[in-house]
Every structure is written in structure tokens, then in C-alpha cells.
PDB file of C-alpha atoms and ligand atoms in Angstrom:
ATOM      1  CA  MET A   1       5.345 -31.792 -41.490  1.00  0.00           C
ATOM      2  CA  THR A   2       7.977 -32.746 -39.888  1.00  0.00           C
ATOM      3  CA  VAL A   3       9.837 -30.074 -37.450  1.00  0.00           C
ATOM      4  CA  THR A   4      13.561 -32.207 -36.264  1.00  0.00           C
ATOM      5  CA  GLY A   5      14.629 -28.976 -34.466  1.00  0.00           C
ATOM      6  CA  ASP A   6      13.492 -28.097 -30.793  1.00  0.00           C
ATOM      7  CA  LYS A   7      12.249 -23.867 -31.435  1.00  0.00           C
ATOM      8  CA  ALA A   8       9.609 -22.723 -29.114  1.00  0.00           C
ATOM      9  CA  LEU A   9       7.699 -19.688 -29.688  1.00  0.00           C
ATOM     10  CA  VAL A  10       5.936 -18.456 -26.642  1.00  0.00           C
ATOM     11  CA  LEU A  11       2.954 -16.277 -26.588  1.00  0.00           C
ATOM     12  CA  LEU A  12       3.966 -13.536 -24.481  1.00  0.00           C
ATOM     13  CA  SER A  13       1.172 -10.767 -23.132  1.00  0.00           C
ATOM     14  CA  GLY A  14       3.525  -8.749 -21.183  1.00  0.00           C
ATOM     15  CA  GLY A  15       1.233 -10.480 -18.233  1.00  0.00           C
ATOM     16  CA  GLN A  16       3.378 -12.444 -15.061  1.00  0.00           C
ATOM     17  CA  ASP A  17       1.967 -15.869 -16.194  1.00  0.00           C
ATOM     18  CA  SER A  18       3.552 -15.566 -20.053  1.00  0.00           C
ATOM     19  CA  THR A  19       6.300 -14.014 -18.395  1.00  0.00           C
ATOM     20  CA  THR A  20       6.946 -16.878 -15.890  1.00  0.00           C
ATOM     21  CA  CYS A  21       6.373 -19.120 -19.934  1.00  0.00           C
ATOM     22  CA  LEU A  22       8.652 -17.188 -21.074  1.00  0.00           C
ATOM     23  CA  TYR A  23      11.274 -18.269 -19.121  1.00  0.00           C
ATOM     24  CA  TRP A  24      10.356 -22.187 -18.927  1.00  0.00           C
ATOM     25  CA  ALA A  25      10.905 -22.346 -22.451  1.00  0.00           C
ATOM     26  CA  ILE A  26      14.329 -20.641 -21.977  1.00  0.00           C
ATOM     27  CA  GLU A  27      15.394 -23.643 -19.471  1.00  0.00           C
ATOM     28  CA  ARG A  28      14.126 -25.990 -21.821  1.00  0.00           C
ATOM     29  CA  PHE A  29      15.071 -25.422 -25.023  1.00  0.00           C
ATOM     30  CA  GLY A  30      17.906 -23.198 -24.470  1.00  0.00           C
ATOM     31  CA  ARG A  31      17.421 -18.747 -25.168  1.00  0.00           C
ATOM     32  CA  GLN A  32      18.896 -19.536 -28.775  1.00  0.00           C
ATOM     33  CA  ALA A  33      16.051 -21.063 -29.589  1.00  0.00           C
ATOM     34  CA  VAL A  34      12.860 -19.210 -28.150  1.00  0.00           C
ATOM     35  CA  THR A  35      10.976 -16.734 -29.662  1.00  0.00           C
ATOM     36  CA  ALA A  36       8.225 -14.538 -28.607  1.00  0.00           C
ATOM     37  CA  ILE A  37       5.395 -13.385 -30.087  1.00  0.00           C
ATOM     38  CA  SER A  38       2.426 -10.877 -28.908  1.00  0.00           C
ATOM     39  CA  PHE A  39      -0.598 -10.234 -31.011  1.00  0.00           C
ATOM     40  CA  ASP A  40      -1.528  -5.838 -31.371  1.00  0.00           C
ATOM     41  CA  TYR A  41      -5.301  -7.040 -30.977  1.00  0.00           C
ATOM     42  CA  GLY A  42      -6.664  -4.215 -30.097  1.00  0.00           C
ATOM     43  CA  GLN A  43      -6.994  -4.410 -26.052  1.00  0.00           C
ATOM     44  CA  ARG A  44      -7.642  -0.778 -24.752  1.00  0.00           C
ATOM     45  CA  HIS A  45      -4.250  -0.585 -22.623  1.00  0.00           C
ATOM     46  CA  ARG A  46      -1.286  -0.696 -25.001  1.00  0.00           C
ATOM     47  CA  ILE A  47       1.077  -0.624 -21.797  1.00  0.00           C
ATOM     48  CA  GLU A  48       0.806  -4.588 -22.470  1.00  0.00           C
ATOM     49  CA  LEU A  49       2.432  -4.719 -25.147  1.00  0.00           C
ATOM     50  CA  ASP A  50       5.320  -2.739 -24.533  1.00  0.00           C
ATOM     51  CA  CYS A  51       6.035  -4.615 -21.144  1.00  0.00           C
ATOM     52  CA  ALA A  52       5.923  -7.713 -23.522  1.00  0.00           C
ATOM     53  CA  ALA A  53       9.166  -6.039 -26.347  1.00  0.00           C
ATOM     54  CA  THR A  54      11.175  -4.829 -22.899  1.00  0.00           C
ATOM     55  CA  ILE A  55      10.566  -8.913 -21.437  1.00  0.00           C
ATOM     56  CA  ALA A  56      11.608 -10.117 -24.256  1.00  0.00           C
ATOM     57  CA  ASP A  57      14.423  -7.955 -24.624  1.00  0.00           C
ATOM     58  CA  LYS A  58      15.506  -7.959 -21.353  1.00  0.00           C
ATOM     59  CA  ALA A  59      15.570 -12.346 -21.114  1.00  0.00           C
ATOM     60  CA  GLY A  60      17.709 -11.861 -24.585  1.00  0.00           C
ATOM     61  CA  VAL A  61      14.892 -13.295 -27.191  1.00  0.00           C
ATOM     62  CA  SER A  62      13.669 -12.207 -30.280  1.00  0.00           C
ATOM     63  CA  TYR A  63      10.031 -11.180 -30.515  1.00  0.00           C
ATOM     64  CA  VAL A  64       7.114 -10.245 -32.716  1.00  0.00           C
ATOM     65  CA  CYS A  65       4.178  -8.498 -32.563  1.00  0.00           C
ATOM     66  CA  LEU A  66       1.957  -9.552 -34.741  1.00  0.00           C
ATOM     67  CA  PRO A  67      -1.564  -7.149 -35.967  1.00  0.00           C
ATOM     68  CA  ILE A  68      -4.183  -8.338 -36.156  1.00  0.00           C
ATOM     69  CA  ASN A  69      -6.712  -5.866 -34.717  1.00  0.00           C
ATOM     70  CA  THR A  70     -10.402  -6.924 -35.006  1.00  0.00           C
ATOM     71  CA  PHE A  71     -11.577  -7.972 -31.359  1.00  0.00           C
ATOM     72  CA  ALA A  72     -13.190  -4.209 -30.869  1.00  0.00           C
ATOM     73  CA  ALA A  73     -14.976  -5.196 -34.208  1.00  0.00           C
ATOM     74  CA  LEU A  74     -16.842  -7.752 -32.289  1.00  0.00           C
ATOM     75  CA  GLY A  75     -17.725  -5.841 -29.518  1.00  0.00           C
ATOM     76  CA  GLY A  76     -19.264  -6.385 -25.663  1.00  0.00           C
ATOM     77  CA  ASP A  77     -15.495  -7.216 -23.746  1.00  0.00           C
ATOM     78  CA  ALA A  78     -14.163  -5.345 -21.554  1.00  0.00           C
ATOM     79  CA  LEU A  79     -10.538  -5.507 -22.810  1.00  0.00           C
ATOM     80  CA  THR A  80     -10.916  -4.287 -26.008  1.00  0.00           C
ATOM     81  CA  ASP A  81     -14.725  -2.272 -26.049  1.00  0.00           C
ATOM     82  CA  THR A  82     -14.391   1.074 -24.655  1.00  0.00           C
ATOM     83  CA  GLY A  83     -18.025   1.583 -23.806  1.00  0.00           C
ATOM     84  CA  VAL A  84     -17.513  -1.378 -21.420  1.00  0.00           C
ATOM     85  CA  ASP A  85     -16.095  -1.258 -18.132  1.00  0.00           C
ATOM     86  CA  VAL A  86     -14.385  -3.932 -16.152  1.00  0.00           C
ATOM     87  CA  ARG A  87     -16.696  -5.698 -13.215  1.00  0.00           C
ATOM     88  CA  GLY A  88     -15.678  -8.043 -11.029  1.00  0.00           C
ATOM     89  CA  ASP A  89     -19.337  -9.671 -11.227  1.00  0.00           C
ATOM     90  CA  LEU A  90     -20.307 -13.159 -14.017  1.00  0.00           C
ATOM     91  CA  ASP A  91     -22.429 -12.423 -16.290  1.00  0.00           C
ATOM     92  CA  THR A  92     -25.728 -13.519 -15.187  1.00  0.00           C
ATOM     93  CA  GLU A  93     -26.254 -15.549 -18.409  1.00  0.00           C
ATOM     94  CA  THR A  94     -23.036 -17.098 -19.521  1.00  0.00           C
ATOM     95  CA  GLY A  95     -21.194 -16.920 -15.563  1.00  0.00           C
ATOM     96  CA  LEU A  96     -18.226 -15.110 -16.912  1.00  0.00           C
ATOM     97  CA  PRO A  97     -16.656 -12.502 -16.230  1.00  0.00           C
ATOM     98  CA  ASN A  98     -17.054  -9.229 -19.173  1.00  0.00           C
ATOM     99  CA  THR A  99     -12.935  -9.733 -19.684  1.00  0.00           C
ATOM    100  CA  PHE A 100     -13.311 -12.283 -21.577  1.00  0.00           C
ATOM    101  CA  VAL A 101     -12.831 -12.168 -24.700  1.00  0.00           C
ATOM    102  CA  PRO A 102     -14.675 -14.366 -26.648  1.00  0.00           C
ATOM    103  CA  GLY A 103     -12.211 -16.701 -29.562  1.00  0.00           C
ATOM    104  CA  ARG A 104      -9.062 -15.452 -28.205  1.00  0.00           C
ATOM    105  CA  ASN A 105      -6.588 -17.965 -27.310  1.00  0.00           C
ATOM    106  CA  LEU A 106      -8.278 -20.418 -30.393  1.00  0.00           C
ATOM    107  CA  ILE A 107      -7.186 -17.243 -32.900  1.00  0.00           C
ATOM    108  CA  PHE A 108      -4.471 -16.271 -31.072  1.00  0.00           C
ATOM    109  CA  LEU A 109      -2.823 -20.588 -31.070  1.00  0.00           C
ATOM    110  CA  SER A 110      -3.698 -20.695 -34.361  1.00  0.00           C
ATOM    111  CA  PHE A 111      -1.427 -17.328 -35.634  1.00  0.00           C
ATOM    112  CA  ALA A 112       0.999 -18.455 -33.721  1.00  0.00           C
ATOM    113  CA  ALA A 113       0.778 -21.404 -34.781  1.00  0.00           C
ATOM    114  CA  ALA A 114       0.760 -20.719 -38.203  1.00  0.00           C
ATOM    115  CA  TYR A 115       3.846 -17.917 -37.715  1.00  0.00           C
ATOM    116  CA  ALA A 116       5.373 -21.230 -35.769  1.00  0.00           C
ATOM    117  CA  TYR A 117       5.162 -23.448 -38.890  1.00  0.00           C
ATOM    118  CA  GLN A 118       6.206 -21.052 -41.455  1.00  0.00           C
ATOM    119  CA  ARG A 119       9.694 -21.130 -39.616  1.00  0.00           C
ATOM    120  CA  ARG A 120       9.566 -25.227 -38.833  1.00  0.00           C
ATOM    121  CA  ILE A 121       9.242 -24.204 -35.100  1.00  0.00           C
ATOM    122  CA  ARG A 122       7.983 -27.619 -33.329  1.00  0.00           C
ATOM    123  CA  HIS A 123       6.404 -25.931 -29.840  1.00  0.00           C
ATOM    124  CA  LEU A 124       4.153 -23.568 -29.082  1.00  0.00           C
ATOM    125  CA  VAL A 125       4.278 -22.254 -25.046  1.00  0.00           C
ATOM    126  CA  THR A 126       1.218 -20.840 -23.976  1.00  0.00           C
ATOM    127  CA  GLY A 127       0.617 -19.675 -20.160  1.00  0.00           C
ATOM    128  CA  VAL A 128      -2.816 -20.730 -19.304  1.00  0.00           C
ATOM    129  CA  ALA A 129      -4.096 -22.348 -16.781  1.00  0.00           C
ATOM    130  CA  GLN A 130      -7.509 -24.003 -15.390  1.00  0.00           C
ATOM    131  CA  THR A 131      -6.494 -23.368 -11.573  1.00  0.00           C
ATOM    132  CA  ASP A 132      -6.928 -19.711 -10.304  1.00  0.00           C
ATOM    133  CA  TYR A 133      -8.764 -18.713 -13.451  1.00  0.00           C
ATOM    134  CA  SER A 134     -11.222 -16.372 -14.618  1.00  0.00           C
ATOM    135  CA  GLY A 135     -13.382 -19.374 -15.098  1.00  0.00           C
ATOM    136  CA  TYR A 136     -12.111 -18.446 -19.071  1.00  0.00           C
ATOM    137  CA  PRO A 137     -13.285 -22.096 -20.932  1.00  0.00           C
ATOM    138  CA  ASP A 138     -10.314 -21.374 -23.135  1.00  0.00           C
ATOM    139  CA  CYS A 139      -7.898 -21.982 -20.671  1.00  0.00           C
ATOM    140  CA  ARG A 140      -8.798 -25.190 -19.886  1.00  0.00           C
ATOM    141  CA  SER A 141      -6.877 -27.627 -21.014  1.00  0.00           C
ATOM    142  CA  GLN A 142      -9.331 -29.412 -22.474  1.00  0.00           C
ATOM    143  CA  THR A 143     -10.224 -27.020 -25.062  1.00  0.00           C
ATOM    144  CA  ILE A 144      -6.208 -26.522 -25.741  1.00  0.00           C
ATOM    145  CA  GLU A 145      -5.679 -30.178 -25.902  1.00  0.00           C
ATOM    146  CA  SER A 146      -8.332 -30.171 -28.633  1.00  0.00           C
ATOM    147  CA  MET A 147      -6.899 -26.697 -30.075  1.00  0.00           C
ATOM    148  CA  GLN A 148      -3.669 -28.874 -30.825  1.00  0.00           C
ATOM    149  CA  GLU A 149      -5.490 -31.570 -32.015  1.00  0.00           C
ATOM    150  CA  THR A 150      -6.867 -29.013 -34.483  1.00  0.00           C
ATOM    151  CA  LEU A 151      -3.522 -27.331 -35.685  1.00  0.00           C
ATOM    152  CA  ARG A 152      -2.589 -31.073 -36.076  1.00  0.00           C
ATOM    153  CA  LEU A 153      -4.502 -32.003 -38.368  1.00  0.00           C
ATOM    154  CA  GLY A 154      -5.072 -28.301 -40.328  1.00  0.00           C
ATOM    155  CA  MET A 155      -1.864 -27.940 -40.910  1.00  0.00           C
ATOM    156  CA  GLU A 156      -0.338 -31.454 -41.329  1.00  0.00           C
ATOM    157  CA  SER A 157       2.082 -30.545 -38.753  1.00  0.00           C
ATOM    158  CA  ASP A 158       3.003 -31.866 -35.437  1.00  0.00           C
ATOM    159  CA  VAL A 159       2.760 -28.925 -33.485  1.00  0.00           C
ATOM    160  CA  ARG A 160       3.289 -29.300 -29.900  1.00  0.00           C
ATOM    161  CA  VAL A 161       1.471 -26.484 -26.794  1.00  0.00           C
ATOM    162  CA  HIS A 162       3.106 -26.309 -23.676  1.00  0.00           C
ATOM    163  CA  THR A 163       1.399 -25.013 -21.119  1.00  0.00           C
ATOM    164  CA  PRO A 164       3.657 -25.343 -18.203  1.00  0.00           C
ATOM    165  CA  LEU A 165       1.626 -23.259 -15.763  1.00  0.00           C
ATOM    166  CA  MET A 166      -2.096 -25.160 -16.428  1.00  0.00           C
ATOM    167  CA  HIS A 167      -2.660 -27.353 -12.940  1.00  0.00           C
ATOM    168  CA  LYS A 168      -0.685 -24.788 -11.247  1.00  0.00           C
ATOM    169  CA  SER A 169      -2.301 -22.303  -8.355  1.00  0.00           C
ATOM    170  CA  LYS A 170      -1.128 -18.456  -8.604  1.00  0.00           C
ATOM    171  CA  LYS A 171       0.933 -19.297  -5.492  1.00  0.00           C
ATOM    172  CA  GLU A 172       2.815 -22.569  -7.339  1.00  0.00           C
ATOM    173  CA  THR A 173       3.487 -20.188 -10.412  1.00  0.00           C
ATOM    174  CA  VAL A 174       5.266 -17.573  -8.827  1.00  0.00           C
ATOM    175  CA  GLU A 175       7.174 -20.053  -7.073  1.00  0.00           C
ATOM    176  CA  LEU A 176       7.791 -21.586 -10.697  1.00  0.00           C
ATOM    177  CA  ALA A 177       9.039 -17.874 -11.551  1.00  0.00           C
ATOM    178  CA  ARG A 178      11.388 -17.526  -8.178  1.00  0.00           C
ATOM    179  CA  GLU A 179      13.013 -21.572  -9.219  1.00  0.00           C
ATOM    180  CA  LEU A 180      13.178 -20.085 -13.066  1.00  0.00           C
ATOM    181  CA  GLY A 181      15.370 -16.577 -12.139  1.00  0.00           C
ATOM    182  CA  ALA A 182      11.911 -14.763 -13.932  1.00  0.00           C
ATOM    183  CA  LEU A 183      11.640 -12.639 -10.420  1.00  0.00           C
ATOM    184  CA  ASP A 184      13.264  -9.655 -11.542  1.00  0.00           C
ATOM    185  CA  ALA A 185      11.083 -10.112 -14.503  1.00  0.00           C
ATOM    186  CA  MET A 186       8.097  -9.828 -12.796  1.00  0.00           C
ATOM    187  CA  ALA A 187       9.035  -6.177 -12.028  1.00  0.00           C
ATOM    188  CA  ASP A 188       7.856  -5.124 -16.172  1.00  0.00           C
ATOM    189  CA  THR A 189       4.778  -7.371 -16.578  1.00  0.00           C
ATOM    190  CA  HIS A 190       1.333  -5.801 -16.583  1.00  0.00           C
ATOM    191  CA  THR A 191      -1.436  -7.201 -15.021  1.00  0.00           C
ATOM    192  CA  CYS A 192      -3.921  -4.734 -14.069  1.00  0.00           C
ATOM    193  CA  TYR A 193      -7.349  -4.826 -16.006  1.00  0.00           C
ATOM    194  CA  ASN A 194      -7.510  -0.749 -15.235  1.00  0.00           C
ATOM    195  CA  GLY A 195      -4.032  -0.346 -17.687  1.00  0.00           C
ATOM    196  CA  VAL A 196      -2.630   1.411 -15.280  1.00  0.00           C
ATOM    197  CA  ARG A 197       0.835   1.777 -13.160  1.00  0.00           C
ATOM    198  CA  PRO A 198       1.461   1.112 -10.486  1.00  0.00           C
ATOM    199  CA  PRO A 199      -1.196  -1.051 -11.016  1.00  0.00           C
ATOM    200  CA  CYS A 200      -4.338  -0.206  -9.154  1.00  0.00           C
ATOM    201  CA  GLY A 201      -4.775  -2.942  -6.326  1.00  0.00           C
ATOM    202  CA  GLU A 202      -8.139  -3.478  -6.748  1.00  0.00           C
ATOM    203  CA  CYS A 203      -9.050  -5.202 -10.288  1.00  0.00           C
ATOM    204  CA  PRO A 204     -10.239  -8.510 -10.074  1.00  0.00           C
ATOM    205  CA  ALA A 205      -6.318  -9.112 -12.208  1.00  0.00           C
ATOM    206  CA  CYS A 206      -4.865  -7.553  -9.432  1.00  0.00           C
ATOM    207  CA  LEU A 207      -6.043  -8.910  -6.809  1.00  0.00           C
ATOM    208  CA  LEU A 208      -4.968 -12.145  -7.903  1.00  0.00           C
ATOM    209  CA  ARG A 209      -2.299 -11.616  -8.274  1.00  0.00           C
ATOM    210  CA  ALA A 210      -1.407 -10.178  -4.983  1.00  0.00           C
ATOM    211  CA  LYS A 211      -2.714 -13.454  -4.020  1.00  0.00           C
ATOM    212  CA  GLY A 212       0.005 -15.369  -5.116  1.00  0.00           C
ATOM    213  CA  PHE A 213       2.769 -13.611  -4.167  1.00  0.00           C
ATOM    214  CA  ALA A 214       1.574 -13.076  -0.467  1.00  0.00           C
ATOM    215  CA  GLU A 215       0.783 -16.826  -0.681  1.00  0.00           C
ATOM    216  CA  ALA A 216       4.128 -17.775  -2.380  1.00  0.00           C
ATOM    217  CA  GLY A 217       5.877 -15.110   0.697  1.00  0.00           C
ATOM    218  CA  VAL A 218       7.222 -13.332  -2.245  1.00  0.00           C
ATOM    219  CA  GLU A 219       7.558  -9.598  -2.454  1.00  0.00           C
ATOM    220  CA  ASP A 220       6.113  -8.406  -5.747  1.00  0.00           C
ATOM    221  CA  PRO A 221       8.590  -6.846  -7.544  1.00  0.00           C
ATOM    222  CA  LEU A 222       6.123  -4.228  -9.637  1.00  0.00           C
ATOM    223  CA  ILE A 223       4.636  -2.744  -6.268  1.00  0.00           C
ATOM    224  CA  ARG A 224       8.492  -2.281  -5.053  1.00  0.00           C
ATOM    225  CA  THR A 225       9.890  -0.589  -8.253  1.00  0.00           C
ATOM    226  CA  VAL A 226       7.221   0.998  -9.278  1.00  0.00           C
TER     227      VAL A 226
HETATM  228 ZN1   ZN B 301      -5.866  -3.252 -11.318  1.00  0.00          ZN
END
């Protein structure tokens, strides 16, 4: 299938990175051409879905939340399994933090591509990054390139997966958000692994976020407003 229009679907988690990507897509494709999609995957912290809806609303783009509530049944990760606490150290066997949800990005991209296909949307935008990331193998450019190829083959389409943050540090991502006029929207984002507002300031996600803002010399609007 060849799509002639330039419509984009942004995977919006309600976090800092995907919100930056939303504004990147608006600048590149135009507000009217952009839709944001979230996944209700059974995450423990429902607050991020509220954040995503608010961010899309304020950005003036269409928004959809797809229910794919199956991850908790797989178990074992700290983001969906209520019996597992977030730990800062790495699993001795896998070398990954226990916030890694196996297959999550692959499944998100598959659903997003299917949703996009039905609406003749060619461009998918995701905020994954391999710099300063948490060691998640599904955030690497190699994984995303391979996934794009799989989606193209599997759906006989010319879908493109954009990763504007792939090689940016957290500092550079904050700078990009500033350039795109997305800083105000950061006040509505959610990053904390402990799911609290104001953020805990101590979990790995909070620490990484704080480092990025500090290095960019920008005050985090989330900290300022809550
Ligand atoms: Zn936190």
C-alpha cells in the first residue's frame, strides 16, 4: 500500500520524550495531520494515561487510547506487576533493570502500525533513544530499523518509523523541546517510576530526567508547577 498523504501517528506515553516527539511531529507534519496514540497496557501508574490525554488536548491533536491490557498477565516487570518493586540495580542474569517490559515497544509499534494502516497514516513517531537510555534493547536503532522492515513486509506498506530522539542525550532532548516550544507541555508530563506527583525525585527515571534538565540549564516545568 502506498500512502500519498503525510499523516503521522505519535506514540504518546505521557512522558517527557514522547511529548517532545509530539511537538516534533506537529512542526514537521502540521497539527491537523497528527494523531497521538496511547496504550492502556495495564500499567500500574494510570496517571500517565491522564497525562497523555491532557498533553494531546493542549497540543490540539486527535487522541486515541487503545486497550491492550495483557502485560500484567506476563508478569515479572516492575511497571505492570504489582508484586514487583522498582529497583535501581540491574538483573544479574539479563543485565537489565526490572522496569524492562519485554516486547513492549515491539507490540506498541505493531498496534500503532495497524491503526495507522487503516487510516492511511504513513508515519509513526516514537520517542525511543539509545543514548542515556535505561539499557532497553527495544529502544536501539537496530531494533527499530528491523521492526520497520518487518512492518513494511508484514503489512505490504511503506510505513516509516521516525525516532527523532534516537541519538540525543537527555540534555539534547530538553534543548529540542525548548526549540520546539514544548517546554510548557512538560508540566503535564509524567516520568516517575513511582507514579507520584510531585515526582519522587529518587527513582532512576526521576534522576535521569533531572540530569537532562540540569545539564541543559533549564528549569523543569513539572517541578516548578507541582
Ligand atoms: Zn520518581
